[in-house]
């Protein structure tokens, strides 16, 4: 997972095994995939390296009053990670523009709802300021595309409406960092209704006595800030572009017995069970599989149009 805005995470790592950045920062030195060479105590070696560096020794004494230790190193790394933040996006600026528009309206007729005009206002300002960071994220050139503010304003508000409406993104990606800080099984990696071996997700990290089968194959909802620099996507990096991510959700993810309820057509599943109980014919979407508990699993298909998909990706950019 990205370090960007990790200060706002309730849990760290995809499976939430760390409850703080101080806890998270101690993981990499002990991980054989990252730093650990398989011999001795990984953190002891790391501290020894720090103690051999005069500048590090000096810095630790200035901050902590003593030389390098694992505890102090964990605190220092966590403190730094909390400074790696992303914000003030075009979306944020449009919300500010909307609030100013409403506040400046003496008639009281203006509504606190984002409009195409709010997006166009901030895009025009970005063009005037030659704000390449804001414009290139939308595929706009600061010099050549100045006349497209109104057009892109309409597309962005449409993408925003799709995000919070038909695409159901806000079922999980909510708040200022666009994450519910919960864990969901999206079916990532599932083939023929089965998850990859060992892909237990959050379930594996829950202590005995607290195991919840709904958390099998469930991974943390990532925030959506700085999406263009944290690719590839999903916990296994299987989706290379935002367009691929949208297509994944459009088809309802990959069916498996533990697919999250927010990814499923629960109404259709209930109708299937009702028809079966009453001995009637069921005519809705076909179940992808039947769970061991006898409940059908019917992924919820979004059925987004090509234009809706394009505007949704633009909004996420």
Phi, psi and omega in degrees: 000154180289152173281336183303124180061019178294344176300336183265000180285140173284324177231155178248156186074157183299327181262006175070024185287348176247134184264357179206165177291330176297323178288314181300318187294345179272353184286309187306317180299336182264359184266120181296340178282338184251295187234325188293130181267003176092359180233145176067197180261114186301316182288327177298319178294320180297316180294322178299320179296318179297320183288343178273353182259109183304321180294322178293315179301315179298316182294316180297318180295324180292324184270315187254346181085008178205173181288179181301134172222165178297317181300313181293322179297318179298318180294319181295315180297315180298320179298319178295315182302329180290350178266352183272090189238151176230131179193194180056041177284175176302321178298314179300316182295323179295322177296320177297317179298321179296315180296322178294319179300316181291318181294328182278353183273109180285339182281339181078012182273340181288137181261150179279062179228135179296135178238168175300326179296324178296316177295318180298322179301313182285330177292320177298320178294321179294320177296318181296325182271358184056043184280086184298323181302315181288319188282317182294333177296337179259007180076024182255144177262130185300332183262322189270336190249021184301335181277002185261009183301315182293315180300312182288333174299318179293319180292321181292319179291327176294317177298321178296319180293323176295317180303311183273354182241258189303322183281344175061025180300323184287359172298332181232322184268087186233171176079180183297331179258005177057049176209138175275000181057026177249184184236136184221142174268112179260358183083015181301125179086352182290137178229130181053039176082003183237137177285155176302148180301132178087356181275069182271344177060223184300328182306319183294336184266351178283136182291155177304134185098349179232011181296137181228114186297339178292348181263005175294126180071015181265136180232160186298140173288115179283152172291162184250017176286149174054039183303328185286350180242011180239019176288159000284175191248167188075164187292341179254004180069021187284340178255118189277333183228163177293329176299319178293322179298315180298318178298323180298312180290327182300325180271358176092020181074198179250124183297140171199166186301332185253017179307132184301145181301330181286350177259000188246155175272081185298323179298319179292321178298317179296320179296321178299313181294321180296315180298319180296317181295327182267001179069028181255164179282134176263129186242008182276194179303138183287134177298140178283330177194167176247127182288168179297337177277358177092002180269137177287151174247112181238103179302142180275115179270130184282329181057046177287146175280167179299320179293320179295320178297315182296317181288328177296315178297319178300316178298317180294326175299000000 
